[in-house]
Amino acid sequence: MVQKADLVIIGVCVGVAVGILLASLAFFGIRWYRRRAHLRKCANDNSAATLPIRRNGVDTSSIWSESFPNSVTVKVSTYPAKTSPLSKWNKNHKEQLASASGLPRYSYKDVQKATKNFTTILGQGSFGPVYKATMPAGEVVAVKALASDSKQGEKEFQTEVSLLGRLHHRNLVNLVGYCVDKGQRMLIYEYMSNGSLASFLYNEEKPALNWEERLQIALDISHGIEYLHDGAVPPVIHRDLKSANILLDHLTRAKVADFGLSKEEVYDGRNSGLKGTYGYIDPVYISTNKFTMKSDIYSFGIILFELITAIHPQQNLMEYVNLAAMSSDGIDEILDKELVGECDPEDVRSLARIAHRCLHKTPRKRPSIGEVSQAITKLKQRRLVREDSTMSFAGEEFSGVVGCIELQQDQLKKMTSIAES
C-alpha cells in the first residue's frame, strides 16, 4: 500500500516538473520571438532614416511653365548607379519616403479635389502635366504629375523629394508635399504666379522685363545656386540650369526649380553621365563626361546672356555672343530691343563681362558662384548710387532755380518800391 502511494507521488512530481519545463520553454520562446521582431522593426526604421540620392537622372522638365518648344534633352547612359533601397517602388518603400523626407503626403482624392478633377492645367512638363490647385487650407499650389509608366520619372521624383525635403532657401522653389497613391506620383510646389523666365523672354504676349528686373533676377538666381554650392551639406550640383527652370513670383523675384537631375557632389572618380538640355551644357562636360560645380557656372553664364539679349541658346545665341566679343561695345548690337534706350550701356557691358567669365573654356578659370554673386551685387549697387547721385544733382538744380526766382522777385519788389517813392 505504501509502495503504491509512493509511486503516485513520484508520478505527480514528474508530471508537475514536465509541465513546468514545457511552460518555461513556451515562455522563453515567446519572449525570444518578440525580441527578435522588435529588433527587426528597429532595423527597418533605421534603414528609412536616410534617403539616398540617385547618381544619374535623365531628361529635363519644367515646373508649371512651358519649356521652349524646340528644347532637346541629351540622354547618354554610363556607369550603373549603386543599388538604392528606393530602386523599386513597393508599399514599404512608399512608407519610408514619408519618414525620410518629412514632407506632408496627400492622397489621390485630396489632389483630385484640389485640382478640380485635374482640369486646372498650367502647362506641360517632360514627365506630365502641371496643374494649379487650391489646398483645403486655402493655399494655392502647383501640382506636377509624373507619368505612371516612367521609370526615369520615378528616379526624378525620388531625387526631388529627397533633396527638397532638406533644402530650404528663399531663392529655391519650395516643395510643400507629394502624393504616392493609386499608382500616381505627384509633386506639390509653391505656386509661382509669373511662370518661367523663359516665358517672359520668349513669349510676346507677356510684358517685357525692364533692366532693373533682369538684374535682380540674375542676383536671385546666383543666390539660389550659391546656397546649393556653398550652403548645402553636402553641396548640390543642379545639372539642369536653364531659363525654363527659373520661376518668377508675383513680384518678379526669381527662384531656381526642377531638381530632378541634381546630385550631391561626390568625388568617387566616376563619370556622371551626360544629362541636361542642349544649349546650356558645358562643352567640357560633353568632352569629359564629368560634371562639376563649374558646369553649373557655365549654364548660369548662358542664362545671363539670355537676360541681356533675349536670344535662346537653341537660336544660335553663342554665335551672336562670340561675334559681339570681337568689339568692346559689340554687346550693344545684340541687346534685347526692349532694352535699347532704357538702360545704361555700360551696365550691360559689365554684366556681359561677368557672363563671359562664366563661359571660360577652362573650368578652373571660371569664377565661383560666390564671386559671381558679389560682382552682380556691386553692379546693382553702382547703379543705385548713380541713380541717387542723379536725383541729388537734379535736386540741387531745382534748388538753384528756386533761389534765382526768389532773388529776381526781391529785386522786382525793390524796383517797385523805388518807383512808387
JSON list of C-alpha atoms in Angstrom, two decimals, residues 36-183:
[
{"chain": "A", "resi": 36, "resn": "ARG", "atom": "CA", "xyz": [13.62, 39.38, -32.47]},
{"chain": "A", "resi": 37, "resn": "ALA", "atom": "CA", "xyz": [10.57, 41.03, -34.03]},
{"chain": "A", "resi": 38, "resn": "HIS", "atom": "CA", "xyz": [11.36, 44.23, -32.12]},
{"chain": "A", "resi": 39, "resn": "LEU", "atom": "CA", "xyz": [14.99, 44.25, -33.35]},
{"chain": "A", "resi": 40, "resn": "ARG", "atom": "CA", "xyz": [13.85, 43.69, -36.92]},
{"chain": "A", "resi": 41, "resn": "LYS", "atom": "CA", "xyz": [11.43, 46.61, -36.66]},
{"chain": "A", "resi": 42, "resn": "CYS", "atom": "CA", "xyz": [14.19, 48.88, -35.30]},
{"chain": "A", "resi": 43, "resn": "ALA", "atom": "CA", "xyz": [16.49, 47.86, -38.16]},
{"chain": "A", "resi": 44, "resn": "ASN", "atom": "CA", "xyz": [13.80, 48.74, -40.70]},
{"chain": "A", "resi": 45, "resn": "ASP", "atom": "CA", "xyz": [13.24, 52.11, -39.06]},
{"chain": "A", "resi": 46, "resn": "ASN", "atom": "CA", "xyz": [16.96, 52.87, -39.18]},
{"chain": "A", "resi": 47, "resn": "SER", "atom": "CA", "xyz": [17.17, 51.95, -42.86]},
{"chain": "A", "resi": 48, "resn": "ALA", "atom": "CA", "xyz": [14.48, 54.52, -43.57]},
{"chain": "A", "resi": 49, "resn": "ALA", "atom": "CA", "xyz": [16.28, 57.28, -41.69]},
{"chain": "A", "resi": 50, "resn": "THR", "atom": "CA", "xyz": [18.11, 58.48, -44.77]},
{"chain": "A", "resi": 51, "resn": "LEU", "atom": "CA", "xyz": [17.04, 58.64, -48.39]},
{"chain": "A", "resi": 52, "resn": "PRO", "atom": "CA", "xyz": [19.88, 58.08, -50.88]},
{"chain": "A", "resi": 53, "resn": "ILE", "atom": "CA", "xyz": [20.12, 60.28, -53.93]},
{"chain": "A", "resi": 54, "resn": "ARG", "atom": "CA", "xyz": [20.42, 58.53, -57.26]},
{"chain": "A", "resi": 55, "resn": "ARG", "atom": "CA", "xyz": [23.61, 59.08, -59.14]},
{"chain": "A", "resi": 56, "resn": "ASN", "atom": "CA", "xyz": [22.15, 59.72, -62.55]},
{"chain": "A", "resi": 57, "resn": "GLY", "atom": "CA", "xyz": [18.98, 61.41, -63.75]},
{"chain": "A", "resi": 58, "resn": "VAL", "atom": "CA", "xyz": [17.68, 61.57, -67.29]},
{"chain": "A", "resi": 59, "resn": "ASP", "atom": "CA", "xyz": [15.55, 64.09, -69.16]},
{"chain": "A", "resi": 60, "resn": "THR", "atom": "CA", "xyz": [14.55, 67.57, -68.19]},
{"chain": "A", "resi": 61, "resn": "SER", "atom": "CA", "xyz": [11.24, 69.01, -67.12]},
{"chain": "A", "resi": 62, "resn": "SER", "atom": "CA", "xyz": [9.87, 72.44, -66.39]},
{"chain": "A", "resi": 63, "resn": "ILE", "atom": "CA", "xyz": [7.62, 73.06, -63.41]},
{"chain": "A", "resi": 64, "resn": "TRP", "atom": "CA", "xyz": [4.19, 74.56, -64.21]},
{"chain": "A", "resi": 65, "resn": "SER", "atom": "CA", "xyz": [5.64, 76.55, -67.10]},
{"chain": "A", "resi": 66, "resn": "GLU", "atom": "CA", "xyz": [6.09, 75.55, -70.70]},
{"chain": "A", "resi": 67, "resn": "SER", "atom": "CA", "xyz": [9.60, 74.91, -71.96]},
{"chain": "A", "resi": 68, "resn": "PHE", "atom": "CA", "xyz": [10.95, 76.40, -75.16]},
{"chain": "A", "resi": 69, "resn": "PRO", "atom": "CA", "xyz": [9.24, 74.38, -77.90]},
{"chain": "A", "resi": 70, "resn": "ASN", "atom": "CA", "xyz": [12.46, 73.15, -79.51]},
{"chain": "A", "resi": 71, "resn": "SER", "atom": "CA", "xyz": [14.18, 72.04, -76.33]},
{"chain": "A", "resi": 72, "resn": "VAL", "atom": "CA", "xyz": [16.32, 68.94, -76.64]},
{"chain": "A", "resi": 73, "resn": "THR", "atom": "CA", "xyz": [17.40, 66.69, -73.82]},
{"chain": "A", "resi": 74, "resn": "VAL", "atom": "CA", "xyz": [20.68, 64.83, -74.05]},
{"chain": "A", "resi": 75, "resn": "LYS", "atom": "CA", "xyz": [20.50, 61.22, -72.90]},
{"chain": "A", "resi": 76, "resn": "VAL", "atom": "CA", "xyz": [23.62, 59.13, -72.54]},
{"chain": "A", "resi": 77, "resn": "SER", "atom": "CA", "xyz": [23.86, 56.03, -70.38]},
{"chain": "A", "resi": 78, "resn": "THR", "atom": "CA", "xyz": [27.03, 55.47, -68.38]},
{"chain": "A", "resi": 79, "resn": "TYR", "atom": "CA", "xyz": [28.20, 53.61, -65.29]},
{"chain": "A", "resi": 80, "resn": "PRO", "atom": "CA", "xyz": [25.29, 51.95, -63.49]},
{"chain": "A", "resi": 81, "resn": "ALA", "atom": "CA", "xyz": [24.20, 53.63, -60.30]},
{"chain": "A", "resi": 82, "resn": "LYS", "atom": "CA", "xyz": [24.69, 51.88, -57.00]},
{"chain": "A", "resi": 83, "resn": "THR", "atom": "CA", "xyz": [21.67, 49.89, -55.90]},
{"chain": "A", "resi": 84, "resn": "SER", "atom": "CA", "xyz": [19.34, 52.07, -53.86]},
{"chain": "A", "resi": 85, "resn": "PRO", "atom": "CA", "xyz": [16.67, 50.99, -51.36]},
{"chain": "A", "resi": 86, "resn": "LEU", "atom": "CA", "xyz": [14.31, 53.09, -53.48]},
{"chain": "A", "resi": 87, "resn": "SER", "atom": "CA", "xyz": [15.23, 51.49, -56.80]},
{"chain": "A", "resi": 88, "resn": "LYS", "atom": "CA", "xyz": [11.93, 49.60, -56.84]},
{"chain": "A", "resi": 89, "resn": "TRP", "atom": "CA", "xyz": [8.62, 51.04, -55.78]},
{"chain": "A", "resi": 90, "resn": "ASN", "atom": "CA", "xyz": [6.64, 48.93, -53.35]},
{"chain": "A", "resi": 91, "resn": "LYS", "atom": "CA", "xyz": [4.47, 49.57, -50.37]},
{"chain": "A", "resi": 92, "resn": "ASN", "atom": "CA", "xyz": [7.27, 49.56, -47.80]},
{"chain": "A", "resi": 93, "resn": "HIS", "atom": "CA", "xyz": [9.40, 52.00, -49.81]},
{"chain": "A", "resi": 94, "resn": "LYS", "atom": "CA", "xyz": [6.47, 54.37, -50.19]},
{"chain": "A", "resi": 95, "resn": "GLU", "atom": "CA", "xyz": [6.07, 54.44, -46.43]},
{"chain": "A", "resi": 96, "resn": "GLN", "atom": "CA", "xyz": [9.80, 55.02, -45.96]},
{"chain": "A", "resi": 97, "resn": "LEU", "atom": "CA", "xyz": [9.72, 58.01, -48.30]},
{"chain": "A", "resi": 98, "resn": "ALA", "atom": "CA", "xyz": [7.37, 59.90, -46.00]},
{"chain": "A", "resi": 99, "resn": "SER", "atom": "CA", "xyz": [9.51, 59.39, -42.91]},
{"chain": "A", "resi": 100, "resn": "ALA", "atom": "CA", "xyz": [12.71, 60.23, -44.77]},
{"chain": "A", "resi": 101, "resn": "SER", "atom": "CA", "xyz": [11.58, 63.48, -46.40]},
{"chain": "A", "resi": 102, "resn": "GLY", "atom": "CA", "xyz": [9.50, 64.91, -43.58]},
{"chain": "A", "resi": 103, "resn": "LEU", "atom": "CA", "xyz": [7.09, 66.34, -46.19]},
{"chain": "A", "resi": 104, "resn": "PRO", "atom": "CA", "xyz": [3.29, 66.04, -45.99]},
{"chain": "A", "resi": 105, "resn": "ARG", "atom": "CA", "xyz": [1.86, 63.21, -48.03]},
{"chain": "A", "resi": 106, "resn": "TYR", "atom": "CA", "xyz": [-1.52, 63.72, -49.70]},
{"chain": "A", "resi": 107, "resn": "SER", "atom": "CA", "xyz": [-3.96, 61.15, -51.01]},
{"chain": "A", "resi": 108, "resn": "TYR", "atom": "CA", "xyz": [-5.02, 60.99, -54.63]},
{"chain": "A", "resi": 109, "resn": "LYS", "atom": "CA", "xyz": [-8.51, 62.16, -53.64]},
{"chain": "A", "resi": 110, "resn": "ASP", "atom": "CA", "xyz": [-7.04, 65.22, -51.89]},
{"chain": "A", "resi": 111, "resn": "VAL", "atom": "CA", "xyz": [-5.13, 66.26, -55.02]},
{"chain": "A", "resi": 112, "resn": "GLN", "atom": "CA", "xyz": [-8.04, 65.41, -57.30]},
{"chain": "A", "resi": 113, "resn": "LYS", "atom": "CA", "xyz": [-10.31, 67.73, -55.32]},
{"chain": "A", "resi": 114, "resn": "ALA", "atom": "CA", "xyz": [-7.69, 70.49, -55.09]},
{"chain": "A", "resi": 115, "resn": "THR", "atom": "CA", "xyz": [-7.17, 70.48, -58.87]},
{"chain": "A", "resi": 116, "resn": "LYS", "atom": "CA", "xyz": [-10.92, 70.32, -59.61]},
{"chain": "A", "resi": 117, "resn": "ASN", "atom": "CA", "xyz": [-10.53, 66.84, -61.02]},
{"chain": "A", "resi": 118, "resn": "PHE", "atom": "CA", "xyz": [-7.31, 67.79, -62.82]},
{"chain": "A", "resi": 119, "resn": "THR", "atom": "CA", "xyz": [-8.92, 70.45, -65.02]},
{"chain": "A", "resi": 120, "resn": "THR", "atom": "CA", "xyz": [-6.81, 73.47, -63.97]},
{"chain": "A", "resi": 121, "resn": "ILE", "atom": "CA", "xyz": [-3.81, 72.77, -66.19]},
{"chain": "A", "resi": 122, "resn": "LEU", "atom": "CA", "xyz": [-0.92, 75.27, -66.16]},
{"chain": "A", "resi": 123, "resn": "GLY", "atom": "CA", "xyz": [1.44, 73.65, -68.64]},
{"chain": "A", "resi": 124, "resn": "GLN", "atom": "CA", "xyz": [3.13, 70.50, -69.81]},
{"chain": "A", "resi": 125, "resn": "GLY", "atom": "CA", "xyz": [6.42, 69.22, -68.40]},
{"chain": "A", "resi": 126, "resn": "SER", "atom": "CA", "xyz": [8.66, 66.49, -69.76]},
{"chain": "A", "resi": 127, "resn": "PHE", "atom": "CA", "xyz": [7.08, 63.92, -67.46]},
{"chain": "A", "resi": 128, "resn": "GLY", "atom": "CA", "xyz": [3.48, 65.06, -67.50]},
{"chain": "A", "resi": 129, "resn": "PRO", "atom": "CA", "xyz": [1.06, 67.95, -66.98]},
{"chain": "A", "resi": 130, "resn": "VAL", "atom": "CA", "xyz": [1.24, 70.61, -64.27]},
{"chain": "A", "resi": 131, "resn": "TYR", "atom": "CA", "xyz": [-1.94, 71.75, -62.52]},
{"chain": "A", "resi": 132, "resn": "LYS", "atom": "CA", "xyz": [-2.94, 74.68, -60.38]},
{"chain": "A", "resi": 133, "resn": "ALA", "atom": "CA", "xyz": [-4.54, 73.58, -57.13]},
{"chain": "A", "resi": 134, "resn": "THR", "atom": "CA", "xyz": [-6.10, 75.07, -54.01]},
{"chain": "A", "resi": 135, "resn": "MET", "atom": "CA", "xyz": [-5.49, 73.03, -50.88]},
{"chain": "A", "resi": 136, "resn": "PRO", "atom": "CA", "xyz": [-8.10, 72.68, -48.07]},
{"chain": "A", "resi": 137, "resn": "ALA", "atom": "CA", "xyz": [-6.36, 75.41, -46.02]},
{"chain": "A", "resi": 138, "resn": "GLY", "atom": "CA", "xyz": [-6.67, 77.81, -48.97]},
{"chain": "A", "resi": 139, "resn": "GLU", "atom": "CA", "xyz": [-3.04, 77.59, -50.05]},
{"chain": "A", "resi": 140, "resn": "VAL", "atom": "CA", "xyz": [-2.55, 77.88, -53.83]},
{"chain": "A", "resi": 141, "resn": "VAL", "atom": "CA", "xyz": [0.00, 75.38, -55.14]},
{"chain": "A", "resi": 142, "resn": "ALA", "atom": "CA", "xyz": [1.22, 73.78, -58.36]},
{"chain": "A", "resi": 143, "resn": "VAL", "atom": "CA", "xyz": [0.99, 70.01, -58.84]},
{"chain": "A", "resi": 144, "resn": "LYS", "atom": "CA", "xyz": [3.40, 68.25, -61.19]},
{"chain": "A", "resi": 145, "resn": "ALA", "atom": "CA", "xyz": [2.12, 64.82, -62.18]},
{"chain": "A", "resi": 146, "resn": "LEU", "atom": "CA", "xyz": [4.57, 62.16, -63.33]},
{"chain": "A", "resi": 147, "resn": "ALA", "atom": "CA", "xyz": [3.66, 59.53, -65.90]},
{"chain": "A", "resi": 148, "resn": "SER", "atom": "CA", "xyz": [2.83, 56.26, -64.16]},
{"chain": "A", "resi": 149, "resn": "ASP", "atom": "CA", "xyz": [4.88, 54.19, -66.62]},
{"chain": "A", "resi": 150, "resn": "SER", "atom": "CA", "xyz": [8.05, 56.30, -66.50]},
{"chain": "A", "resi": 151, "resn": "LYS", "atom": "CA", "xyz": [10.95, 54.64, -64.70]},
{"chain": "A", "resi": 152, "resn": "GLN", "atom": "CA", "xyz": [13.10, 57.74, -65.11]},
{"chain": "A", "resi": 153, "resn": "GLY", "atom": "CA", "xyz": [10.18, 59.74, -63.75]},
{"chain": "A", "resi": 154, "resn": "GLU", "atom": "CA", "xyz": [10.36, 57.61, -60.61]},
{"chain": "A", "resi": 155, "resn": "LYS", "atom": "CA", "xyz": [14.02, 58.45, -60.18]},
{"chain": "A", "resi": 156, "resn": "GLU", "atom": "CA", "xyz": [13.41, 62.16, -60.71]},
{"chain": "A", "resi": 157, "resn": "PHE", "atom": "CA", "xyz": [10.54, 62.00, -58.23]},
{"chain": "A", "resi": 158, "resn": "GLN", "atom": "CA", "xyz": [12.76, 60.38, -55.60]},
{"chain": "A", "resi": 159, "resn": "THR", "atom": "CA", "xyz": [15.53, 62.91, -56.17]},
{"chain": "A", "resi": 160, "resn": "GLU", "atom": "CA", "xyz": [13.27, 65.94, -55.85]},
{"chain": "A", "resi": 161, "resn": "VAL", "atom": "CA", "xyz": [11.60, 64.68, -52.67]},
{"chain": "A", "resi": 162, "resn": "SER", "atom": "CA", "xyz": [14.88, 63.70, -51.04]},
{"chain": "A", "resi": 163, "resn": "LEU", "atom": "CA", "xyz": [16.64, 66.95, -51.95]},
{"chain": "A", "resi": 164, "resn": "LEU", "atom": "CA", "xyz": [13.88, 69.50, -51.43]},
{"chain": "A", "resi": 165, "resn": "GLY", "atom": "CA", "xyz": [12.89, 67.79, -48.20]},
{"chain": "A", "resi": 166, "resn": "ARG", "atom": "CA", "xyz": [16.12, 69.14, -46.71]},
{"chain": "A", "resi": 167, "resn": "LEU", "atom": "CA", "xyz": [17.00, 72.18, -48.87]},
{"chain": "A", "resi": 168, "resn": "HIS", "atom": "CA", "xyz": [15.28, 75.44, -47.99]},
{"chain": "A", "resi": 169, "resn": "HIS", "atom": "CA", "xyz": [16.18, 78.87, -49.34]},
{"chain": "A", "resi": 170, "resn": "ARG", "atom": "CA", "xyz": [14.22, 81.92, -50.46]},
{"chain": "A", "resi": 171, "resn": "ASN", "atom": "CA", "xyz": [15.61, 81.50, -53.99]},
{"chain": "A", "resi": 172, "resn": "LEU", "atom": "CA", "xyz": [14.72, 77.82, -54.36]},
{"chain": "A", "resi": 173, "resn": "VAL", "atom": "CA", "xyz": [11.19, 76.74, -55.23]},
{"chain": "A", "resi": 174, "resn": "ASN", "atom": "CA", "xyz": [9.66, 75.20, -52.13]},
{"chain": "A", "resi": 175, "resn": "LEU", "atom": "CA", "xyz": [8.27, 71.65, -52.26]},
{"chain": "A", "resi": 176, "resn": "VAL", "atom": "CA", "xyz": [5.27, 71.56, -49.90]},
{"chain": "A", "resi": 177, "resn": "GLY", "atom": "CA", "xyz": [4.17, 67.94, -50.29]},
{"chain": "A", "resi": 178, "resn": "TYR", "atom": "CA", "xyz": [3.76, 64.92, -52.54]},
{"chain": "A", "resi": 179, "resn": "CYS", "atom": "CA", "xyz": [1.33, 62.17, -53.46]},
{"chain": "A", "resi": 180, "resn": "VAL", "atom": "CA", "xyz": [2.01, 58.46, -53.92]},
{"chain": "A", "resi": 181, "resn": "ASP", "atom": "CA", "xyz": [-1.37, 56.82, -54.34]},
{"chain": "A", "resi": 182, "resn": "LYS", "atom": "CA", "xyz": [-3.34, 54.72, -56.82]},
{"chain": "A", "resi": 183, "resn": "GLY", "atom": "CA", "xyz": [-0.23, 54.26, -58.97]}
]
